[in-house]
Coordinates of C-alpha atoms and ligand atoms in Angstrom, one line a residue:
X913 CA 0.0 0.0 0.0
X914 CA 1.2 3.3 -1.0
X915 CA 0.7 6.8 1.1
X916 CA 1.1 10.1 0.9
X917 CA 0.7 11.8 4.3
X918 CA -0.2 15.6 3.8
X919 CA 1.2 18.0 6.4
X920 CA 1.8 21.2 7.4
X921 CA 4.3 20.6 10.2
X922 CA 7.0 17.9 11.4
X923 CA 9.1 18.0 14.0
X924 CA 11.9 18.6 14.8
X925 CA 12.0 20.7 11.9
X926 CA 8.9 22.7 12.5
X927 CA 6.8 22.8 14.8
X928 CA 3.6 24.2 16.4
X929 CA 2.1 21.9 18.7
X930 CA 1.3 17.7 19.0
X931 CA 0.5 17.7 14.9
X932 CA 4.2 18.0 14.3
X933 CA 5.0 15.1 16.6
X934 CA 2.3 13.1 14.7
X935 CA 4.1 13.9 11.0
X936 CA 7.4 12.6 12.4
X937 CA 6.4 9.3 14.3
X938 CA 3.3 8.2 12.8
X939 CA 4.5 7.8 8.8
X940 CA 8.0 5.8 10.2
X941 CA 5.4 2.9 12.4
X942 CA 3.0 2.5 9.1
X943 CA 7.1 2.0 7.4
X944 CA 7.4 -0.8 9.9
X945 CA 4.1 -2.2 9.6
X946 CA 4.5 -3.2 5.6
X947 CA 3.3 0.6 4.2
X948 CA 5.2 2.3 1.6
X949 CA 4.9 5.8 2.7
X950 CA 6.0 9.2 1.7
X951 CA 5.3 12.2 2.9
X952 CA 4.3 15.9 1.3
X953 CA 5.2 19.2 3.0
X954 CA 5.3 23.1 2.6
X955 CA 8.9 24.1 1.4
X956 CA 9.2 26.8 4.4
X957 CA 13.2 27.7 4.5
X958 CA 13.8 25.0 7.7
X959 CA 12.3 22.5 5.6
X960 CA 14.2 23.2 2.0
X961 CA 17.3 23.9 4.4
X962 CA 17.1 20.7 6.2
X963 CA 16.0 18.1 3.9
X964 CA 18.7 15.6 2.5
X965 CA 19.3 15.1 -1.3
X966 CA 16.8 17.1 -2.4
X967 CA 16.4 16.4 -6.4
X968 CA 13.8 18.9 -8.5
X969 CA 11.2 16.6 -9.8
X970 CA 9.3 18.9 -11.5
X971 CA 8.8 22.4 -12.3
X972 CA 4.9 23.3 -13.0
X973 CA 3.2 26.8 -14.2
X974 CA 3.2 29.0 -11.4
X975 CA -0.5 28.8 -9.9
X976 CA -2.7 29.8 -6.2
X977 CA 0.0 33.0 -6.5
X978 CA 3.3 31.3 -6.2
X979 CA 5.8 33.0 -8.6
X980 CA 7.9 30.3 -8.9
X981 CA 6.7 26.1 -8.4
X982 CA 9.0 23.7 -8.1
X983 CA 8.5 20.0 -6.7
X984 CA 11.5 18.3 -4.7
X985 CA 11.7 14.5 -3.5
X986 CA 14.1 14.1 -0.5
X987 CA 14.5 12.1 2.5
X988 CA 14.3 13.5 6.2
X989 CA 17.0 14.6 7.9
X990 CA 18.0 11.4 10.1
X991 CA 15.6 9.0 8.7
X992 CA 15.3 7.4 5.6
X993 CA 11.8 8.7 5.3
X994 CA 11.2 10.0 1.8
X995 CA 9.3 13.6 1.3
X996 CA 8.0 15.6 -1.8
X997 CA 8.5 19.3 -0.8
X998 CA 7.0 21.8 -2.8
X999 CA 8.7 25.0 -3.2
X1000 CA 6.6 27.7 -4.0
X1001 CA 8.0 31.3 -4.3
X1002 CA 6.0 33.8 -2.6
X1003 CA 4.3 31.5 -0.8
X1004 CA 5.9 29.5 1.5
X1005 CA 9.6 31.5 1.9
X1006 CA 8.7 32.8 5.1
X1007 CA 10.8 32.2 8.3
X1008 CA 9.0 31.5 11.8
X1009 CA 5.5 30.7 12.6
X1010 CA 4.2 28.7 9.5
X1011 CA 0.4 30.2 9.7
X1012 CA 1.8 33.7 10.8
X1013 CA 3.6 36.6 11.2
X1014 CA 5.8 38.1 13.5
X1015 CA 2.9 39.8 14.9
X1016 CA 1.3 36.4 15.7
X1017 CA -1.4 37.7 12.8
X1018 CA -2.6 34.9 10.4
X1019 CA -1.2 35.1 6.7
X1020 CA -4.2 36.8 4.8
X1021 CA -2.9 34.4 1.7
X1022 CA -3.1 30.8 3.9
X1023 CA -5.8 29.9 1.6
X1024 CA -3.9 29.8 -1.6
X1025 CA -0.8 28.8 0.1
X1026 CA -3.0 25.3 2.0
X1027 CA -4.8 25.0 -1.2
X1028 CA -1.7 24.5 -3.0
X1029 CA -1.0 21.9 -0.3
X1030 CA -4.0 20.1 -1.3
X1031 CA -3.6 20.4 -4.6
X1032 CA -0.6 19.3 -5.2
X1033 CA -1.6 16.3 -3.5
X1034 CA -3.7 15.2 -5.6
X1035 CA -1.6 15.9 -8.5
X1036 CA 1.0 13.3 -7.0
X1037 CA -1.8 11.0 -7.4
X1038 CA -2.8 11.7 -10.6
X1039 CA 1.3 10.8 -11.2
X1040 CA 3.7 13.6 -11.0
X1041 CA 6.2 11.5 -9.9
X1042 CA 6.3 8.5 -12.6
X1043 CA 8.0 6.6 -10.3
X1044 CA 5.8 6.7 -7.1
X1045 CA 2.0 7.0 -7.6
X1046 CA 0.1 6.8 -3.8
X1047 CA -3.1 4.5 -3.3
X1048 CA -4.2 6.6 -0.5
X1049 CA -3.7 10.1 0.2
X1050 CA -3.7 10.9 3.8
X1051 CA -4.4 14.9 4.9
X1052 CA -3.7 15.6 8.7
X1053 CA -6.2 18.9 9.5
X1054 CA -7.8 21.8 7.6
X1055 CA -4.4 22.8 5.9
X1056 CA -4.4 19.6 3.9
X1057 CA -8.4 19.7 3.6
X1058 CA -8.5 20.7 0.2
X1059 CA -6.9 17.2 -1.6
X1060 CA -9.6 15.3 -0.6
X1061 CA -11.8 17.4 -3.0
X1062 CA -9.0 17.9 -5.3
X1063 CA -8.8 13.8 -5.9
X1064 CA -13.1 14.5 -6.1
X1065 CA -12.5 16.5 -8.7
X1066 CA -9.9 14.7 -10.5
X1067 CA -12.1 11.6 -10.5
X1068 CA -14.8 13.3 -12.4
X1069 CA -12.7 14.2 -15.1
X1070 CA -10.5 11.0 -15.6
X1071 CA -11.9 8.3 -13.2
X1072 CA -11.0 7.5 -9.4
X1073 CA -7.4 8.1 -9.5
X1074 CA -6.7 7.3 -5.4
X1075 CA -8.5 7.2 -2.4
X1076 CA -8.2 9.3 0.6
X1077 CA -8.3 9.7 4.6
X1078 CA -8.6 12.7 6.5
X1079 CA -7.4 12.7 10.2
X1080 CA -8.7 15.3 12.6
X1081 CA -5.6 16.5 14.9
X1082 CA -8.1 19.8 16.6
X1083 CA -12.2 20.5 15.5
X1084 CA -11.2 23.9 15.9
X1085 CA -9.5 24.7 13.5
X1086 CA -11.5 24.7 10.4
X1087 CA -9.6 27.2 7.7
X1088 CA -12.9 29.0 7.4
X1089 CA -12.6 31.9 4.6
X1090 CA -15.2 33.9 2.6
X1091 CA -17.0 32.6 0.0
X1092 CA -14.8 35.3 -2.4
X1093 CA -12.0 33.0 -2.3
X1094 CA -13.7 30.2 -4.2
X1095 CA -13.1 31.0 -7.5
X1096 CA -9.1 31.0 -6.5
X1097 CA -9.3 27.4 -5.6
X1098 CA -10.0 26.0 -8.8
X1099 CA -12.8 23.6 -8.1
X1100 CA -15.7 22.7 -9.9
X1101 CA -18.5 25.3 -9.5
X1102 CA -21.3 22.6 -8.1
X1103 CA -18.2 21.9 -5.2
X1104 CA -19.7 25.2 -3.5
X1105 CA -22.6 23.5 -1.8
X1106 CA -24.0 22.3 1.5
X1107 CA -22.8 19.0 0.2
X1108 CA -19.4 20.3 -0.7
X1109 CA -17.0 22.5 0.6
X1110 CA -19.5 25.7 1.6
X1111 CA -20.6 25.8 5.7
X1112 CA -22.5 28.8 6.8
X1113 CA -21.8 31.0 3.4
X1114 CA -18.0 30.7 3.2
X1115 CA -15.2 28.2 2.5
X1116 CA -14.4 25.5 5.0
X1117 CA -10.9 23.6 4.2
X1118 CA -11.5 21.1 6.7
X1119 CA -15.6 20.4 6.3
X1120 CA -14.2 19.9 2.3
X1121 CA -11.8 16.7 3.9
X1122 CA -14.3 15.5 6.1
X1123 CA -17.0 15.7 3.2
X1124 CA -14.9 14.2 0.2
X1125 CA -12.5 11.9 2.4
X1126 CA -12.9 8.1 2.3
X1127 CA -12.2 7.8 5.6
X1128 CA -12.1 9.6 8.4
X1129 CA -9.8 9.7 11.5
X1130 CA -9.7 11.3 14.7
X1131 CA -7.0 10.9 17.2
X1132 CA -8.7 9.1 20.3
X1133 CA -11.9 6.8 20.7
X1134 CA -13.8 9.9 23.2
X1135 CA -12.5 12.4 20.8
X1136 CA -14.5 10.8 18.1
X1137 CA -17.4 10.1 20.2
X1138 CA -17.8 13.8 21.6
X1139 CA -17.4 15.3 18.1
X1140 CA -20.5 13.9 17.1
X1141 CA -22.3 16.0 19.5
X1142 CA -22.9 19.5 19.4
X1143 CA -20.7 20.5 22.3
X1144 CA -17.1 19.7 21.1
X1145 CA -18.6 19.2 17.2
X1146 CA -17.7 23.2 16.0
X1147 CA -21.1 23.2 13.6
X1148 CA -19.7 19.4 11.9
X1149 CA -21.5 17.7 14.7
X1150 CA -23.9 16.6 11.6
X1151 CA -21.6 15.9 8.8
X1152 CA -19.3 13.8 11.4
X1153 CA -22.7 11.8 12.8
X1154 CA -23.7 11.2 9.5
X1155 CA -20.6 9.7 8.9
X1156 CA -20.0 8.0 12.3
X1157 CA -19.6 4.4 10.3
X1158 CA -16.2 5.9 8.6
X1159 CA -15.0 8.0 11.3
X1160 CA -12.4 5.9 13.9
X1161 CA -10.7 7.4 16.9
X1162 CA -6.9 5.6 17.0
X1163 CA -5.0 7.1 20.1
X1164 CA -1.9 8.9 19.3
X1165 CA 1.4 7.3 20.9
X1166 CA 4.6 8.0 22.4
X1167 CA 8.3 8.0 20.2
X1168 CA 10.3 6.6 22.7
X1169 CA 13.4 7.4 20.7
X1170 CA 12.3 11.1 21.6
X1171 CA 10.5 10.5 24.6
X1172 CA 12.9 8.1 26.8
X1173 CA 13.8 9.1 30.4
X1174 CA 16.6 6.1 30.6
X1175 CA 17.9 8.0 27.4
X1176 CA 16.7 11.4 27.2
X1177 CA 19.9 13.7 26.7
X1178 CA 18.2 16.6 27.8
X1179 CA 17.4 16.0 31.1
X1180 CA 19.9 16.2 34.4
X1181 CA 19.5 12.6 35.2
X1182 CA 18.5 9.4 33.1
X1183 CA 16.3 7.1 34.9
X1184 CA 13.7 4.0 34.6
X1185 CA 10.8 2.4 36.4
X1186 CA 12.8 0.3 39.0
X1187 CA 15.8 3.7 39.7
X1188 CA 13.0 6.3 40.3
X1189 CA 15.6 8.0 42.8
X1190 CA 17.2 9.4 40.5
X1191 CA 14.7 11.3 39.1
X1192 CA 15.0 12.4 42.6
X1193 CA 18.4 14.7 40.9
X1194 CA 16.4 15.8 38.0
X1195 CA 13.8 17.3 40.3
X1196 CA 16.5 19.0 42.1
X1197 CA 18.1 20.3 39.3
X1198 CA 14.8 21.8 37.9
X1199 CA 14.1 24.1 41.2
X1200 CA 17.9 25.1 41.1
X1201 CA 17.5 26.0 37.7
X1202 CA 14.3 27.9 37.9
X1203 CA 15.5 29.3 41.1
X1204 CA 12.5 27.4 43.6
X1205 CA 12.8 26.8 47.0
X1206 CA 15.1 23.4 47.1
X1207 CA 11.6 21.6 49.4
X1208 CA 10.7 17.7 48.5
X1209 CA 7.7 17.6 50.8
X1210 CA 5.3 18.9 48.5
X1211 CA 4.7 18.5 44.7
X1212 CA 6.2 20.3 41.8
X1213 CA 3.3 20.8 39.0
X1214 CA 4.7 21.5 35.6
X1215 CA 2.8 22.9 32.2
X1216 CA 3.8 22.5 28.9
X1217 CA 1.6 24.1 26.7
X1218 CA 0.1 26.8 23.9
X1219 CA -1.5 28.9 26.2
X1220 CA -4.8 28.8 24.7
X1221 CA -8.4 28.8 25.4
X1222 CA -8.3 25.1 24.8
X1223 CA -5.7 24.0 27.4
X1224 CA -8.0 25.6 30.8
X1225 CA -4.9 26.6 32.4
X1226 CA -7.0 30.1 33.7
X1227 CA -8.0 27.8 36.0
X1228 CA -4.4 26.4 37.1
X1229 CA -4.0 30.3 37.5
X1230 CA -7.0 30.7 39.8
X1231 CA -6.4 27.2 41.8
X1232 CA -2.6 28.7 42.6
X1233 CA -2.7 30.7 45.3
X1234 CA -4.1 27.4 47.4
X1235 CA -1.1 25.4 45.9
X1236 CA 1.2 28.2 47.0
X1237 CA -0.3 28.2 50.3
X1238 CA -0.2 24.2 50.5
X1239 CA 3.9 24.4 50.0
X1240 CA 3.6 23.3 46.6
X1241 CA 5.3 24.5 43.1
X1242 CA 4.2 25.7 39.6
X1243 CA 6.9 25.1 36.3
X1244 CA 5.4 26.7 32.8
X1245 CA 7.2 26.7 29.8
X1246 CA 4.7 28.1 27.1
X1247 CA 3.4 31.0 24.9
X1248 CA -0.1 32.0 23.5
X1249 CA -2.4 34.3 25.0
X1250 CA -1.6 37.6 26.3
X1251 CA -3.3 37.9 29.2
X1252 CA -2.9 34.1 30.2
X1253 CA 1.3 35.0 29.8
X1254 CA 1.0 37.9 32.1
X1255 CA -1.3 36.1 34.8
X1256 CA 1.5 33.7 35.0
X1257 CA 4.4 35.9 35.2
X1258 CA 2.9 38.2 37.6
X1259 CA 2.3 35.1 39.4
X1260 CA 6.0 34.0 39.3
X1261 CA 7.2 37.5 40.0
X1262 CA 4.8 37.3 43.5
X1263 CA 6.1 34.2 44.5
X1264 CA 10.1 33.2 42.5
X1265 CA 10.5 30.6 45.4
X1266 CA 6.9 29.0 44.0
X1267 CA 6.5 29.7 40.6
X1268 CA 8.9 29.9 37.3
X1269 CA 6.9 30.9 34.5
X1270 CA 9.3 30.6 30.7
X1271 CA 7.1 32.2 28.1
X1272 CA 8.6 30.9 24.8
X1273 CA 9.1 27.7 23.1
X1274 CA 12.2 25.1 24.1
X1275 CA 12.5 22.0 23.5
X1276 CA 14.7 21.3 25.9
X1277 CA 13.0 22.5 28.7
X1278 CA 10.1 20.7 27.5
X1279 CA 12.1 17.6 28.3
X1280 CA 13.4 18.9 31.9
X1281 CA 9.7 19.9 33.2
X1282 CA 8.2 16.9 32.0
X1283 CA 11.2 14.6 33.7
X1284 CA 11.7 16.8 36.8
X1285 CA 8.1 17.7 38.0
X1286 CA 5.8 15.4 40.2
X1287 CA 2.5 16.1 38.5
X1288 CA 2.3 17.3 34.8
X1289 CA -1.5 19.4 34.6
X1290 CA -3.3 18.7 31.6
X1291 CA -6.9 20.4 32.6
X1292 CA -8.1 21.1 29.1
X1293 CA -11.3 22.5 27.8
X1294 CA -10.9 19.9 25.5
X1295 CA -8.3 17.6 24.4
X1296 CA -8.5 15.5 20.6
X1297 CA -5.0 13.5 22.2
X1298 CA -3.0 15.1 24.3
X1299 CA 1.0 14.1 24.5
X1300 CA 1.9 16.0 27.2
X1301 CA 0.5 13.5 29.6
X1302 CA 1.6 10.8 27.3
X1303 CA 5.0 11.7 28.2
X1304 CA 4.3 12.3 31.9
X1305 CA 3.5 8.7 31.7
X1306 CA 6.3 7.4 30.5
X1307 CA 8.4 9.9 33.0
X1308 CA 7.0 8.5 36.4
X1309 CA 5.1 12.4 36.4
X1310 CA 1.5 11.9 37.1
X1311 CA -0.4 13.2 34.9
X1312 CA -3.6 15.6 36.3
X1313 CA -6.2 15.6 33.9
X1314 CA -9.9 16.7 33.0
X1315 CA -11.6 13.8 31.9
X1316 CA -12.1 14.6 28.3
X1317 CA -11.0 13.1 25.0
X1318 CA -7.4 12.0 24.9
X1319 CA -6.9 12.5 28.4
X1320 CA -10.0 10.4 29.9
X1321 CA -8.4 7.7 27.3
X1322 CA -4.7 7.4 28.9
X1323 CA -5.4 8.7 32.7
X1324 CA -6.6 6.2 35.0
X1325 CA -7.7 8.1 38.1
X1326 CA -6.0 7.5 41.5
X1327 CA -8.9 6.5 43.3
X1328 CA -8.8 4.0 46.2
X1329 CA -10.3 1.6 43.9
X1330 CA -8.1 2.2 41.2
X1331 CA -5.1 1.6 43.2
X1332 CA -6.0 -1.2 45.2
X1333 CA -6.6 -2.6 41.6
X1334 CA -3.5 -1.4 40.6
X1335 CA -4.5 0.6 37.2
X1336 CA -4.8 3.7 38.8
X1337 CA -1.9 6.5 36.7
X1338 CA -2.6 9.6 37.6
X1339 CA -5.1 11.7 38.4
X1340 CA -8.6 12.3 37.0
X1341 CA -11.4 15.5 37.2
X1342 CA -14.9 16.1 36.0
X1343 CA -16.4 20.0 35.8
X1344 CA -14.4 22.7 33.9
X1345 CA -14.1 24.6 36.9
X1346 CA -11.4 25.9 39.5
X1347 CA -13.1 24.1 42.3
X1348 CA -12.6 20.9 40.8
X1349 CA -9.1 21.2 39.7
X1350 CA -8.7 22.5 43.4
X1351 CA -9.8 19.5 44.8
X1352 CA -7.8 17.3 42.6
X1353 CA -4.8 19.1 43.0
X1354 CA -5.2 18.8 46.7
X1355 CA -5.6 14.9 46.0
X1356 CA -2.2 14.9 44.4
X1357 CA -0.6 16.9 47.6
X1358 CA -2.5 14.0 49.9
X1359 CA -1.0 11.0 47.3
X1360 CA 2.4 13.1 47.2
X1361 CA 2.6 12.5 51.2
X1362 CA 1.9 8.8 50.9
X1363 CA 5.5 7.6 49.0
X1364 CA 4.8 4.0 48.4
X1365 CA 1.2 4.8 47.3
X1366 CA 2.8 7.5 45.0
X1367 CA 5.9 5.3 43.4
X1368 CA 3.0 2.5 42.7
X1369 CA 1.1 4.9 40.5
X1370 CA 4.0 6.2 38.9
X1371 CA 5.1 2.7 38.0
X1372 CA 2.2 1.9 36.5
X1373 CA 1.9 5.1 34.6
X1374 CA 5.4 3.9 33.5
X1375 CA 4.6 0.7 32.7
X1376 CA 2.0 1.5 30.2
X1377 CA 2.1 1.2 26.6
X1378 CA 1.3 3.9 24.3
X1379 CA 2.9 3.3 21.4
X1380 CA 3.0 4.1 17.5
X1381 CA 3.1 0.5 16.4
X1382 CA -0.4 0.1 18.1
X1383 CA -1.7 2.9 16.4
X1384 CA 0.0 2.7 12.7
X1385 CA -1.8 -1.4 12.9
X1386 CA -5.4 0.4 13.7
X1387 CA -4.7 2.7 10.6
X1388 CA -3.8 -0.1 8.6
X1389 CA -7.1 -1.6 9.2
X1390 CA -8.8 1.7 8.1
X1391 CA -6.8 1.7 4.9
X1392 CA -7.5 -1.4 4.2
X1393 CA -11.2 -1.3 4.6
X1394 CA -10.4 1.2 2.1
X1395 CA -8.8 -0.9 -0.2
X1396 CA -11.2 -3.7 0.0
X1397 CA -14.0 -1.3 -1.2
X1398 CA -11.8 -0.2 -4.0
X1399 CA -11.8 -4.0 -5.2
Ligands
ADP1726 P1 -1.4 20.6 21.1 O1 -1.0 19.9 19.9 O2 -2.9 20.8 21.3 O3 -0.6 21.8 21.4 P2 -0.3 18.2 22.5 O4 -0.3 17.8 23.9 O5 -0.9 17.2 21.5 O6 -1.1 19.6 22.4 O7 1.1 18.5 21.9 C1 1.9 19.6 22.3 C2 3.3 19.3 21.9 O8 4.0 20.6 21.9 C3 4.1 18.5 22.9 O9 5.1 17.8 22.2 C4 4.6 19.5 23.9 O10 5.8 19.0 24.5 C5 5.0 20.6 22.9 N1 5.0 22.0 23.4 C6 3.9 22.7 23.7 N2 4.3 24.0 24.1 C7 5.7 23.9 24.1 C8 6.7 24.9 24.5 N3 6.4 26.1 24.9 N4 8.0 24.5 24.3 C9 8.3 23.3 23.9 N5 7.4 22.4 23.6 C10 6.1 22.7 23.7
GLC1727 C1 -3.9 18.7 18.3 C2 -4.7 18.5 19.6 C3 -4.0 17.5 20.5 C4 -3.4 16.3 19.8 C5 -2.5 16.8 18.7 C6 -1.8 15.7 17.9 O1 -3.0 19.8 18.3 O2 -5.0 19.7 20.2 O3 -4.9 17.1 21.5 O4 -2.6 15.5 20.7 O5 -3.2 17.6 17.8 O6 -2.8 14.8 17.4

């Protein structure tokens, strides 16, 4: 079987949040399941910079406003994985953020430069590259919505030329634009329809995926479940119900090559689930670092994290004053909103022995906050996956969680129940409110004071498997129903 996974981010070359970690582990597993996979990405200058061997496969008429078009094939740095990158003058030779500016502002041209994305897909599969022809295109959120509906297209005019699988990474973000930009996209007129690629009026990349797609993917079982309602469906609740009989929830997993505390380089001390002293040094090293009081009586919480509505960390914000006052400790690393950034630093600045607060993005520090921290919070809104606590997991940090999507999928909460049972990994709240991530958080100090209570549940957070084998199988089983309807 032969895919083409469409993306607009991999790490470690670019990246914006868990969808860059997805590009990067999930193509390599499907490699080691039996798929022949390649991947498609934006030419941004880290990418075109970074990429090995780049040859030019083809150059095509300039088209969606790019000046120049020009189609690579190369492999990844370190890895063998191949990747078609397109470079597309004016377009994608921009440096930073890859949606926006410097001002944090969204490019006003994203349309043309994700439809090109998705178009270019499709023209793979139609056979740009005589050599390599994909079965099954695979687009990962709105920016690769549009190839899909491309293939749609395509198919109408010369016959089904490959089938495809959307995989929804956030709801949220749609790529909404007015109804002005259609004629720009190059898509049959009829396409601009309830039953098409129009929602409310304008343009919706990612309703044009989940319309035209084969198959559809979200990124855990309650993720797929809630999405079908109208709380957490973002006006698709009815397209996605509709389609509930091709729409499959497979849990993202862990890359232990990247995520590994008995190998992690970043981190002050490497340990494993029977040496969990010596993540003992790592939390040490952490409060040095951030300049915290040197204590190891109460718990260190940690954040990782776009500060965004999503993530519910205004309520880790109101709930810190009692952790302060309990003897406990707050550790962010992240960037987003304005106002949640200066809640958090004028919280730090209150209380440096309490609270270090890094607004920025550093992969490093990712690594040391997620190794050296007791609890990792995780008390989202809402949550499609979630890696953060994926990697808590696999660190010995519990991870505190609301119970929703991803998270009530990988958290088993620390109830008495749960640990006399021995399943229990972290801990687990309802509401969306400060009160109940109070009370939870108070649970943890309670846990925190019990230590062979505590090492169990770490253990077993340790012990569990998340991994990308497991999920690249359950997407080989949605290809393949694929495949079998294609015979
Ligand atoms: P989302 O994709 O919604 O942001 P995930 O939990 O799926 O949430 O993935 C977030 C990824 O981004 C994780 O790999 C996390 O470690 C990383 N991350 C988030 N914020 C930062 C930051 N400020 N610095 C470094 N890594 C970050
Ligand atoms: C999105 C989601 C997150 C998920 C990630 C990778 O950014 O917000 O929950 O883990 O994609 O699938």
């Amino acid at each position: 079987m032969r895919v083409v996974h469409v993306c607009s981010e991999i790490y470690p070359l670019i990246k914006t949040g868990g969808l860059a970690d997805v590009a990067a582990a999930l193509p390599p597993a499907l490699v080691r399941c039996g798929c022949d996979v390649r991947l498609l990405l934006p030419g941004y200058p880290v990418i075109l910079e970074q990429v090995r061997n780049p040859q030019m496969l083809v150059e095509l008429p300039p088209r969606f406003g790019a000046s120049r078009l020009r189609l690579y094939a190369a492999t990844l740095p370190g890895s063998e994985m191949p990747a078609y990158v397109i470079d597309a003058h004016g377009l994608y030779d921009r440096h930073g953020n890859p949606y926006a500016d410097a001002r944090n502002q969204e490019y006003a041209d994203n349309y043309r430069r994700f439809a090109l994305l998705g178009w270019m897909a499709a023209e793979l599969a139609h056979g740009l590259d005589p050599v390599w022809r994909p079965d099954i295109v695979h687009g990962h959120d709105w920016h690769a919505g549009l190839a899909p509906a491309y293939l749609k297209a395509a198919e109408r005019r010369s016959g089904r030329i490959a089938a495809s699988v959307m995989t929804i990474h956030n709801l949220a973000y749609q790529g909404v634009y007015s109804r002005e930009v259609f004629h720009e996209l190059d898509l049959p007129p009829d396409f601009f329809d309830m039953y098409g690629v129009e929602f409310y009026g304008n343009v919706s990349f990612l309703k044009a995926g989940l319309f035209y797609a084969d198959k559809l993917t979200t990124v855990s079982p309650t993720y797929a479940r809630e999405i079908q309602g109208s709380e957490q469906g973002c006006g698709l609740e009815g397209l996605l119900s509709g389609r509930a009989q091709d729409l499959a929830g497979i849990l993202n997993g862990v890359d232990p090559e990247v995520w590994n505390p008995e190998t992690d380089a970043a981190i002050a001390a490497n340990y494993g689930v029977s040496s969990l002293e010596r993540k003992r040094e790592c939390r040490r090293a952490l409060q040095q670092q951030c300049g915290l009081a040197m204590q190891d009586t109460a718990p260190v919480f940690g954040v990782v994290s776009r500060l965004t509505d999503q993530k519910g960390l205004h309520l880790v914000l109101d709930a810190l004053p009692d952790v302060i006052q309990r003897g406990g400790q707050l550790v962010l690393l992240g960037s987003g909103d304005a106002e949640l950034e200066t809640g958090f630093l004028n919280a730090a600045a209150a209380h440096p022995e309490a609270v270090s607060v890094q607004i920025g993005y550093d992969e490093g520090k990712s690594h040391q906050i997620i190794a050296s921290c007791d609890v990792v919070l995780v008390p989202s809104r809402y949550e499609p996956c979630g890696l953060t606590q994926l990697y808590g997991l696999r660190y010995g940090t519990l991870p505190l969680v609301r119970r929703v999507g991803g998270l009530a999928d990988s958290v088993v909460d620390a109830s008495p129940e749960n640990q006399a049972a021995g399943m229990a990994t972290g801990i687990v709240f309802e509401g969306f409110n400060t009160e109940q991530l109070a009370t939870a958080m108070r649970c943890a100090f309670a846990l925190f004071s019990h230590h062979d209570a505590w090492q169990r549940v770490q253990q077993t957070g340790m012990r569990q498997q998340f991994t990308w084998d497991r999920a690249a199988a359950q997407m080989i089983d949605v290809y393949r129903q694929i495949m079998m309807l294609e015979l």
